[in-house]
């Protein structure tokens, strides 16, 4: 107990004021219980007791020991929380693994219980990967170059400005051939102009026939908003994360005043125009056989509660095509949403450790893939608890990623990558799985290292399936990068006004994500869409999928809409 109190005093000196008060209070209670137990034990040993009294004292001691154990467990959890918060505030968040001792070798734990040929295969794979890693590092060092300033874009307008020497005139001075050129990038604020459409009426000579010029079809009926203005406002909010009210303030500075209610109506109308293509996008994603899924929070104003609640927006990504689909279902993260989204899908779904995805594991035609980045993160967080084990596990995971780097470096196709994984990654997976089985009984189940081992082993079947197909990724990092625009957006516009607004935001996020994956300019695509969507109003024989960013790029239909 004295050792525990001394340790808590050390922890208390490095924590915040609130945690310090809480830990101090727990220390005081533990010390009181310790003194009371000591007093009772001395009393029992000092005088003979009857059987009933002795049993009562023993029961009281047992109850106090139970209370002490609970408080010690609570202190341990608080220490883990404090360590996590300190790491978030002051520590490194990267999970790259570097051994503190450069001369140290990977530790061998007891109980591998591996067949000799399995151990030999894993050792050979590790040796080959280490040689590959050293060769890549050496090549990168040899190829190092000094940074060079990138030239300014050639497609920008050049306005020449000639500067002559002081006192120069053509009568006294002669210009020498050649000149020094300096280019300066200049920005001018947005510029508005009015597109004034004047329709004339004509009468055919000698007849009573009259004709009036046809008004161009506008994206939003009975609205003065052009495609370029709508595109600019949607991109400013859902790509550059600039809320509508800030955009309106910028417009006022150049003399354009737009009512906020009108802009909100435009936002709803643009989302409604996109919605048929949005559902067609989902149909096409379901037709693929390898997708990734993730979800993130988005604050939403709840109309009945009149306050902001935490909603969830889902992202599904087709790995091979790059198409993305954001989905919002009244902010729910329940299992019914998982079943609703993927009930018609057949193929591989790669996810994080969210347990609701396990509902799909029993569905015919669906294979679940895990994420090694999440497993590695658990061990990284356990390094202060058990440095040896927490260092060994990331080292094995690092070897799996070395296999991927070797495949990338040698520009392997999917079949070659799958063969390489079978030869090098699979023996490491076998060794790592047996290490997890052997080490779990040796650690405390509720400790950080115990949780990390349990998390990894309970999902090891999903984690190891990626070696079955060269297309499969070892982790879910790609889709986590694609969901970041939502995180950036909520820090700027803070919340969605209601569930309908959050659903409309999911529609826009979907297509801007598709544009980014296809390498298509957001503004060019959205203007093209708004000016051509009404071409599909009455012709049901055409496929809306033609308007997807990657298809328009493939058909080369965006060239005339590109920015000058």
XYZ file of C-alpha atoms in Angstrom:
564
model
C 0.000 0.000 0.000
C 2.866 2.385 0.858
C 4.395 1.694 -2.554
C 1.039 2.465 -4.196
C 0.724 5.750 -2.306
C 4.277 6.718 -3.274
C 3.548 5.897 -6.939
C 0.311 7.908 -6.880
C 2.163 10.903 -5.474
C 4.598 10.689 -8.415
C 1.740 10.476 -10.941
C -0.085 13.306 -9.194
C 2.886 15.631 -9.656
C 2.593 15.242 -13.477
C -1.180 15.556 -13.941
C -3.650 18.385 -14.274
C -5.405 20.085 -11.336
C -8.676 18.110 -11.665
C -6.937 14.745 -11.885
C -4.650 15.759 -9.018
C -7.628 16.415 -6.729
C -9.315 13.153 -7.692
C -6.178 11.035 -7.200
C -5.405 12.833 -3.914
C -8.891 11.999 -2.652
C -8.441 8.347 -3.616
C -5.041 8.274 -1.898
C -6.550 9.641 1.283
C -9.349 7.028 1.287
C -6.893 4.191 0.574
C -4.666 5.355 3.421
C -7.613 5.507 5.855
C -8.667 2.004 4.884
C -5.093 0.776 5.316
C -4.854 2.281 8.795
C -8.220 0.819 9.772
C -7.170 -2.638 8.555
C -3.889 -2.384 10.478
C -5.744 -1.376 13.632
C -8.154 -4.278 13.334
C -5.357 -6.780 12.699
C -3.462 -5.520 15.746
C -6.615 -5.762 17.821
C -7.208 -9.336 16.689
C -3.641 -10.379 17.471
C -3.510 -8.539 20.843
C -6.383 -10.299 22.565
C -8.121 -13.602 22.182
C -11.440 -13.350 20.370
C -14.448 -15.505 20.291
C -15.356 -17.358 17.162
C -18.216 -14.974 16.337
C -16.119 -11.869 16.908
C -13.248 -13.281 14.869
C -15.546 -14.101 11.949
C -17.056 -10.590 12.129
C -13.596 -8.984 12.047
C -12.513 -11.243 9.173
C -15.657 -10.348 7.228
C -15.008 -6.658 7.843
C -11.408 -7.046 6.684
C -12.548 -8.893 3.567
C -15.043 -6.148 2.712
C -12.396 -3.463 3.123
C -9.934 -5.444 0.986
C -12.596 -5.593 -1.733
C -13.117 -1.834 -1.529
C -9.344 -1.251 -1.736
C -9.096 -3.518 -4.803
C -11.905 -1.592 -6.541
C -10.263 1.735 -5.789
C -6.903 0.492 -7.014
C -8.563 -0.611 -10.271
C -10.167 2.823 -10.590
C -6.807 4.497 -9.976
C -5.241 2.320 -12.668
C -7.933 3.346 -15.185
C -7.487 7.016 -14.288
C -3.748 6.697 -14.814
C -4.371 5.207 -18.262
C -6.726 8.079 -19.092
C -4.242 10.695 -17.898
C -1.465 9.057 -19.933
C -3.709 9.036 -23.017
C -4.639 12.721 -22.598
C -1.017 13.705 -22.061
C -0.050 11.831 -25.216
C -2.778 13.621 -27.160
C -1.647 17.026 -25.880
C 2.119 16.684 -25.783
C 3.147 13.348 -27.254
C 3.687 11.983 -30.747
C 0.491 10.842 -32.436
C 2.287 8.998 -35.221
C 2.459 5.250 -34.767
C 5.806 4.741 -36.433
C 7.821 2.269 -34.422
C 11.454 3.014 -33.503
C 13.398 0.934 -30.998
C 15.036 2.997 -28.236
C 18.206 0.870 -28.494
C 19.568 0.646 -32.028
C 21.593 -2.471 -31.133
C 18.639 -4.317 -29.635
C 17.240 -7.377 -31.357
C 13.636 -8.508 -31.426
C 12.846 -10.339 -28.184
C 11.894 -14.001 -28.265
C 9.122 -14.848 -25.833
C 8.580 -18.310 -24.416
C 5.889 -20.559 -25.755
C 5.954 -19.925 -29.492
C 5.012 -23.562 -29.950
C 5.680 -23.384 -33.683
C 6.651 -26.112 -36.062
C 10.319 -25.909 -37.121
C 9.407 -25.296 -40.758
C 7.038 -22.468 -39.754
C 9.716 -20.752 -37.684
C 12.238 -21.173 -40.500
C 9.840 -19.723 -43.094
C 9.112 -16.681 -40.894
C 12.819 -16.110 -40.244
C 13.633 -16.325 -43.966
C 10.845 -13.878 -44.788
C 12.065 -11.442 -42.136
C 15.632 -11.694 -43.449
C 14.557 -10.958 -47.044
C 12.388 -8.016 -45.986
C 15.199 -6.531 -43.915
C 17.508 -6.672 -46.941
C 14.858 -5.018 -49.102
C 14.287 -2.292 -46.530
C 18.010 -1.479 -46.335
C 18.260 -1.346 -50.139
C 15.311 1.073 -50.406
C 16.768 3.352 -47.730
C 20.166 3.399 -49.452
C 18.589 4.169 -52.821
C 16.577 7.061 -51.394
C 19.706 8.550 -49.827
C 21.546 8.368 -53.137
C 18.637 9.950 -55.008
C 18.363 12.961 -52.698
C 18.078 16.283 -54.535
C 18.038 19.903 -53.528
C 14.552 21.446 -53.545
C 13.720 23.463 -56.655
C 10.991 26.087 -56.923
C 8.136 24.855 -59.104
C 7.322 27.021 -62.141
C 4.068 28.959 -62.176
C 1.215 27.390 -64.194
C 1.462 27.922 -67.941
C -2.311 28.258 -68.407
C -2.519 31.515 -66.415
C -2.755 34.820 -68.230
C 0.528 36.756 -68.478
C 0.351 40.563 -68.325
C 3.735 41.953 -69.315
C 5.210 44.905 -67.496
C 8.469 46.372 -68.870
C 10.877 48.081 -66.477
C 13.667 50.219 -67.977
C 16.821 51.547 -66.304
C 16.558 54.873 -64.527
C 17.133 57.772 -66.974
C 16.653 55.591 -70.057
C 15.549 57.146 -73.350
C 15.821 55.831 -76.879
C 17.995 58.732 -78.091
C 20.821 58.227 -75.567
C 20.594 54.549 -74.692
C 20.575 51.295 -76.661
C 18.837 48.228 -75.276
C 21.025 45.154 -75.181
C 19.644 41.833 -76.414
C 18.184 39.578 -73.756
C 16.348 40.534 -70.584
C 15.796 39.296 -67.048
C 12.290 38.021 -66.374
C 10.639 37.892 -62.954
C 7.174 36.354 -62.562
C 4.874 37.371 -59.686
C 1.619 35.566 -58.943
C -1.254 38.076 -58.525
C -4.721 37.441 -57.068
C -7.832 39.525 -57.713
C -10.974 39.124 -55.553
C -14.084 37.498 -57.013
C -15.860 39.484 -59.682
C -19.589 39.436 -60.362
C -21.383 40.438 -63.530
C -24.969 40.241 -64.730
C -25.845 37.959 -67.613
C -28.620 39.968 -69.261
C -30.692 37.737 -71.553
C -32.772 39.764 -74.032
C -35.347 37.732 -75.993
C -36.677 39.166 -79.204
C -39.957 38.407 -80.950
C -40.092 38.178 -84.742
C -42.922 37.877 -87.316
C -42.461 35.891 -90.497
C -43.136 38.114 -93.500
C -46.424 37.474 -95.283
C -47.731 35.243 -92.467
C -49.221 35.548 -89.019
C -46.456 33.433 -87.477
C -44.674 34.924 -84.447
C -41.682 33.487 -82.664
C -39.907 34.552 -79.489
C -36.403 33.558 -78.508
C -36.357 30.609 -76.109
C -35.105 31.363 -72.627
C -32.142 29.136 -71.691
C -32.937 26.368 -69.204
C -31.720 27.449 -65.780
C -30.524 24.929 -63.155
C -33.147 26.114 -60.665
C -36.463 27.207 -62.123
C -37.470 30.847 -61.549
C -34.108 31.632 -59.973
C -31.445 34.151 -60.955
C -28.634 31.895 -59.709
C -26.325 30.731 -62.503
C -24.535 27.404 -62.606
C -21.224 29.105 -61.860
C -22.582 30.888 -58.764
C -24.218 27.728 -57.392
C -21.075 25.713 -58.021
C -18.871 28.310 -56.356
C -21.009 28.462 -53.208
C -21.321 24.672 -52.844
C -17.571 24.165 -53.358
C -16.700 26.951 -50.920
C -18.685 25.206 -48.183
C -18.162 21.496 -48.809
C -14.634 21.540 -50.243
C -13.073 24.676 -48.737
C -15.238 24.515 -45.558
C -16.433 28.138 -45.740
C -19.950 28.473 -44.231
C -22.625 30.267 -46.223
C -22.794 33.229 -43.851
C -19.076 33.928 -44.335
C -19.495 33.715 -48.082
C -22.334 36.235 -47.918
C -20.093 38.583 -45.951
C -17.473 38.343 -48.694
C -20.109 39.060 -51.333
C -21.278 42.158 -49.435
C -17.766 43.567 -49.540
C -17.980 43.679 -53.341
C -21.535 45.070 -53.349
C -23.650 41.897 -53.782
C -26.307 41.284 -51.124
C -27.970 37.843 -51.051
C -30.629 36.834 -48.462
C -29.534 33.849 -46.311
C -32.927 32.174 -46.766
C -32.497 32.298 -50.545
C -29.064 30.714 -50.329
C -30.394 27.925 -48.102
C -33.109 27.224 -50.685
C -30.454 27.057 -53.411
C -28.527 24.511 -51.351
C -31.612 22.276 -51.031
C -32.402 22.610 -54.735
C -28.859 21.675 -55.806
C -28.967 18.610 -53.533
C -32.340 17.620 -55.028
C -30.908 17.898 -58.547
C -28.016 15.635 -57.533
C -30.136 13.064 -55.713
C -31.120 10.835 -58.681
C -27.445 10.541 -59.672
C -26.655 9.950 -55.971
C -28.853 6.833 -55.884
C -27.417 5.661 -59.204
C -23.942 6.044 -57.714
C -24.919 3.741 -54.848
C -26.213 1.116 -57.276
C -22.891 1.122 -59.121
C -20.882 0.810 -55.893
C -22.968 -2.191 -54.828
C -22.098 -3.882 -58.124
C -18.390 -3.957 -57.218
C -16.895 -6.754 -55.103
C -14.500 -4.861 -52.819
C -15.476 -1.845 -50.713
C -14.359 -0.079 -47.554
C -16.635 1.458 -44.946
C -16.202 3.957 -42.131
C -18.287 6.453 -40.183
C -17.708 9.776 -38.433
C -19.684 12.214 -36.332
C -21.526 15.299 -37.544
C -23.368 17.684 -35.163
C -27.050 18.194 -36.048
C -29.756 20.429 -34.574
C -32.532 18.200 -33.241
C -35.867 19.926 -33.941
C -37.717 18.383 -30.990
C -34.941 18.743 -28.410
C -33.902 22.170 -29.758
C -30.251 21.432 -29.206
C -27.273 19.995 -31.050
C -26.965 16.191 -30.996
C -24.219 13.921 -32.276
C -25.154 12.254 -35.524
C -23.170 9.815 -37.627
C -22.466 10.026 -41.340
C -21.285 6.886 -43.138
C -18.815 6.619 -45.999
C -18.619 3.652 -48.376
C -15.813 3.589 -50.928
C -15.309 1.366 -53.947
C -11.598 0.633 -53.743
C -11.059 -0.269 -57.399
C -13.067 2.605 -58.946
C -12.456 5.244 -56.258
C -16.128 6.219 -56.138
C -17.426 7.381 -52.762
C -20.875 7.367 -51.185
C -21.681 9.309 -48.015
C -24.853 8.217 -46.268
C -26.847 9.798 -43.453
C -29.762 8.007 -41.764
C -31.109 10.383 -39.106
C -27.690 10.299 -37.468
C -27.967 6.616 -36.539
C -24.997 4.287 -36.082
C -27.107 1.254 -35.253
C -26.834 -2.202 -36.724
C -29.972 -1.654 -38.802
C -28.041 0.903 -40.851
C -25.336 -1.671 -41.553
C -27.943 -4.183 -42.727
C -29.742 -1.518 -44.759
C -26.573 -0.418 -46.524
C -25.025 -3.798 -47.294
C -27.943 -6.229 -47.538
C -27.586 -6.447 -51.352
C -23.794 -6.365 -51.488
C -21.721 -9.428 -52.326
C -17.958 -9.300 -51.924
C -15.315 -8.092 -49.463
C -16.015 -5.291 -46.985
C -13.085 -3.754 -45.112
C -13.886 -1.961 -41.862
C -12.444 -0.933 -38.519
C -13.249 -2.760 -35.285
C -16.821 -1.442 -34.879
C -18.758 -4.473 -33.660
C -21.941 -3.735 -35.666
C -20.177 -4.855 -38.831
C -20.016 -8.367 -37.346
C -23.693 -8.694 -38.299
C -22.482 -9.163 -41.878
C -20.075 -11.986 -41.040
C -22.836 -14.579 -41.207
C -24.340 -13.299 -44.476
C -23.726 -15.452 -47.507
C -21.416 -13.949 -50.099
C -19.809 -11.369 -47.774
C -16.242 -11.550 -46.450
C -15.081 -9.089 -43.789
C -11.564 -7.658 -43.816
C -9.874 -6.031 -40.820
C -7.555 -3.055 -40.440
C -3.967 -3.564 -39.288
C -3.569 0.162 -38.551
C -6.174 -0.083 -35.771
C -4.500 -3.188 -34.300
C -1.092 -1.484 -34.347
C -2.572 1.579 -32.626
C -3.709 -0.551 -29.670
C -0.160 -1.794 -29.049
C 1.271 1.687 -29.475
C -1.040 2.917 -26.700
C 0.135 0.058 -24.441
C 3.875 0.844 -24.588
C 3.922 2.420 -21.103
C 2.209 -0.634 -19.687
C 4.387 -3.381 -21.206
C 7.215 -2.070 -23.355
C 8.591 -5.448 -24.472
C 5.344 -6.953 -25.720
C 4.057 -3.621 -27.023
C 7.258 -3.260 -29.066
C 7.301 -6.804 -30.392
C 3.793 -6.674 -31.907
C 4.327 -3.471 -33.997
C 7.616 -4.950 -35.204
C 5.748 -7.939 -36.648
C 3.092 -5.671 -38.172
C 5.885 -3.556 -39.654
C 7.169 -6.660 -41.448
C 3.752 -7.075 -43.065
C 3.954 -3.508 -44.364
C 7.484 -4.171 -45.602
C 5.977 -6.823 -47.863
C 3.650 -4.159 -49.302
C 6.530 -1.730 -49.818
C 8.498 -4.429 -51.614
C 5.539 -5.045 -53.929
C 5.131 -1.302 -54.580
C 8.826 -0.829 -55.198
C 8.873 -3.626 -57.759
C 5.607 -2.426 -59.399
C 3.903 -5.800 -58.984
C 0.451 -6.501 -60.359
C -2.298 -7.967 -58.167
C -1.441 -11.599 -58.913
C 2.245 -11.048 -58.176
C 1.390 -9.187 -54.963
C -0.822 -12.060 -53.790
C 1.982 -14.548 -54.483
C 4.470 -12.375 -52.576
C 2.109 -12.173 -49.610
C 1.713 -15.954 -49.574
C 5.488 -16.392 -49.588
C 6.547 -13.662 -47.125
C 3.535 -12.297 -45.217
C 1.774 -15.559 -44.437
C 4.647 -17.100 -42.373
C 4.825 -13.889 -40.328
C 1.052 -13.998 -39.777
C 1.310 -17.605 -38.509
C 4.097 -16.699 -36.081
C 2.296 -13.587 -34.861
C -0.977 -15.426 -34.265
C 0.740 -18.098 -32.150
C 2.536 -15.388 -30.194
C -0.830 -13.781 -29.387
C -2.206 -17.105 -28.161
C 0.846 -17.765 -25.964
C 1.128 -14.277 -24.475
C -2.520 -13.569 -23.629
C -2.611 -15.853 -20.538
C 0.524 -14.116 -19.201
C -0.917 -10.587 -19.065
C -3.668 -8.929 -17.050
C -6.876 -9.059 -19.066
C -7.895 -5.450 -18.257
C -4.443 -3.969 -18.786
C -3.679 -1.978 -21.967
C -1.467 -4.760 -23.342
C -4.121 -7.353 -22.480
C -6.763 -5.345 -24.327
C -4.446 -4.895 -27.319
C -3.753 -8.628 -27.571
C -7.430 -9.498 -27.141
C -8.496 -6.932 -29.734
C -5.997 -8.249 -32.282
C -6.585 -11.954 -31.723
C -10.395 -11.661 -31.680
C -10.184 -10.100 -35.166
C -7.212 -12.039 -36.471
C -9.270 -13.985 -39.005
C -10.425 -10.691 -40.565
C -6.974 -9.123 -40.275
C -5.220 -11.994 -42.047
C -7.648 -12.355 -44.972
C -6.059 -9.526 -46.942
C -3.356 -11.919 -48.205
C -5.989 -13.868 -50.150
C -6.269 -11.306 -52.959
C -3.677 -8.888 -54.285
C -6.315 -6.145 -54.565
C -7.090 -6.147 -50.849
C -5.424 -3.515 -48.667
C -3.879 -4.347 -45.273
C -5.676 -1.427 -43.601
C -8.533 1.038 -43.849
C -6.337 4.148 -44.033
C -7.501 5.190 -47.491
C -11.128 5.605 -46.490
C -10.183 7.323 -43.235
C -8.379 9.958 -45.315
C -11.475 10.357 -47.506
C -13.719 11.035 -44.506
C -11.570 13.935 -43.271
C -13.469 16.654 -45.210
C -16.420 16.053 -42.875
C -14.161 16.552 -39.838
C -12.748 19.767 -41.326
C -16.214 20.994 -42.250
C -17.787 20.526 -38.829
C -15.035 22.647 -37.269
C -16.075 25.526 -39.524
C -19.833 25.377 -40.039
C -20.199 23.736 -36.567
C -23.500 21.908 -37.227
C -26.215 21.035 -39.735
C -29.540 22.785 -39.248
C -31.578 19.558 -39.239
C -31.533 15.960 -40.456
C -32.560 17.004 -43.967
C -29.623 19.406 -44.204
C -27.227 16.653 -43.042
C -28.627 14.300 -45.697
C -28.160 16.992 -48.368
C -24.586 17.505 -47.156
C -23.960 13.758 -47.597
C -25.063 14.076 -51.238
C -22.597 16.893 -51.950
C -19.755 15.226 -50.049
C -20.279 12.103 -52.164
C -19.761 13.803 -55.517
C -16.954 16.081 -54.416
C -15.201 12.969 -53.100
C -15.723 11.278 -56.476
C -14.267 14.354 -58.219
C -11.166 14.270 -56.049
C -10.623 10.539 -56.603
C -11.041 10.928 -60.376
C -8.761 13.970 -60.551
C -11.584 16.169 -61.900
C -11.895 19.858 -61.057
C -14.842 20.339 -58.668
C -16.083 23.549 -60.279
C -15.803 22.266 -63.848
C -17.774 19.114 -63.058
C -20.554 20.778 -61.056
C -21.122 23.483 -63.698
C -21.328 20.806 -66.397
C -23.773 18.799 -64.293
C -26.050 21.768 -63.535
C -26.162 22.790 -67.192
C -26.917 19.276 -68.495
C -28.993 17.554 -65.809
C -32.250 18.770 -67.369
C -31.287 17.017 -70.623
C -32.278 13.810 -68.828
C -35.696 15.033 -67.638
C -37.760 13.381 -70.365
C -35.387 10.852 -71.936
C -35.454 7.755 -69.740
C -33.357 5.697 -72.165
C -30.167 7.496 -71.093
C -28.123 6.515 -68.058
C -27.467 9.173 -65.426
C -24.144 7.469 -64.720
C -22.815 9.326 -67.767
C -22.669 12.434 -65.526
C -20.358 10.888 -62.923
C -16.987 12.685 -62.750
C -14.877 9.706 -63.811
C -17.166 8.949 -66.770
C -17.185 12.549 -68.001
C -13.399 12.558 -67.758
C -13.211 9.309 -69.717
C -15.564 10.692 -72.388
C -13.523 13.934 -72.502
C -16.655 16.051 -72.122
C -15.227 18.527 -69.628
C -12.571 20.094 -71.845
C -14.710 23.078 -72.891
C -15.679 23.704 -69.248
C -12.136 23.729 -67.896
C -10.900 26.835 -66.159
C -9.008 29.199 -68.434
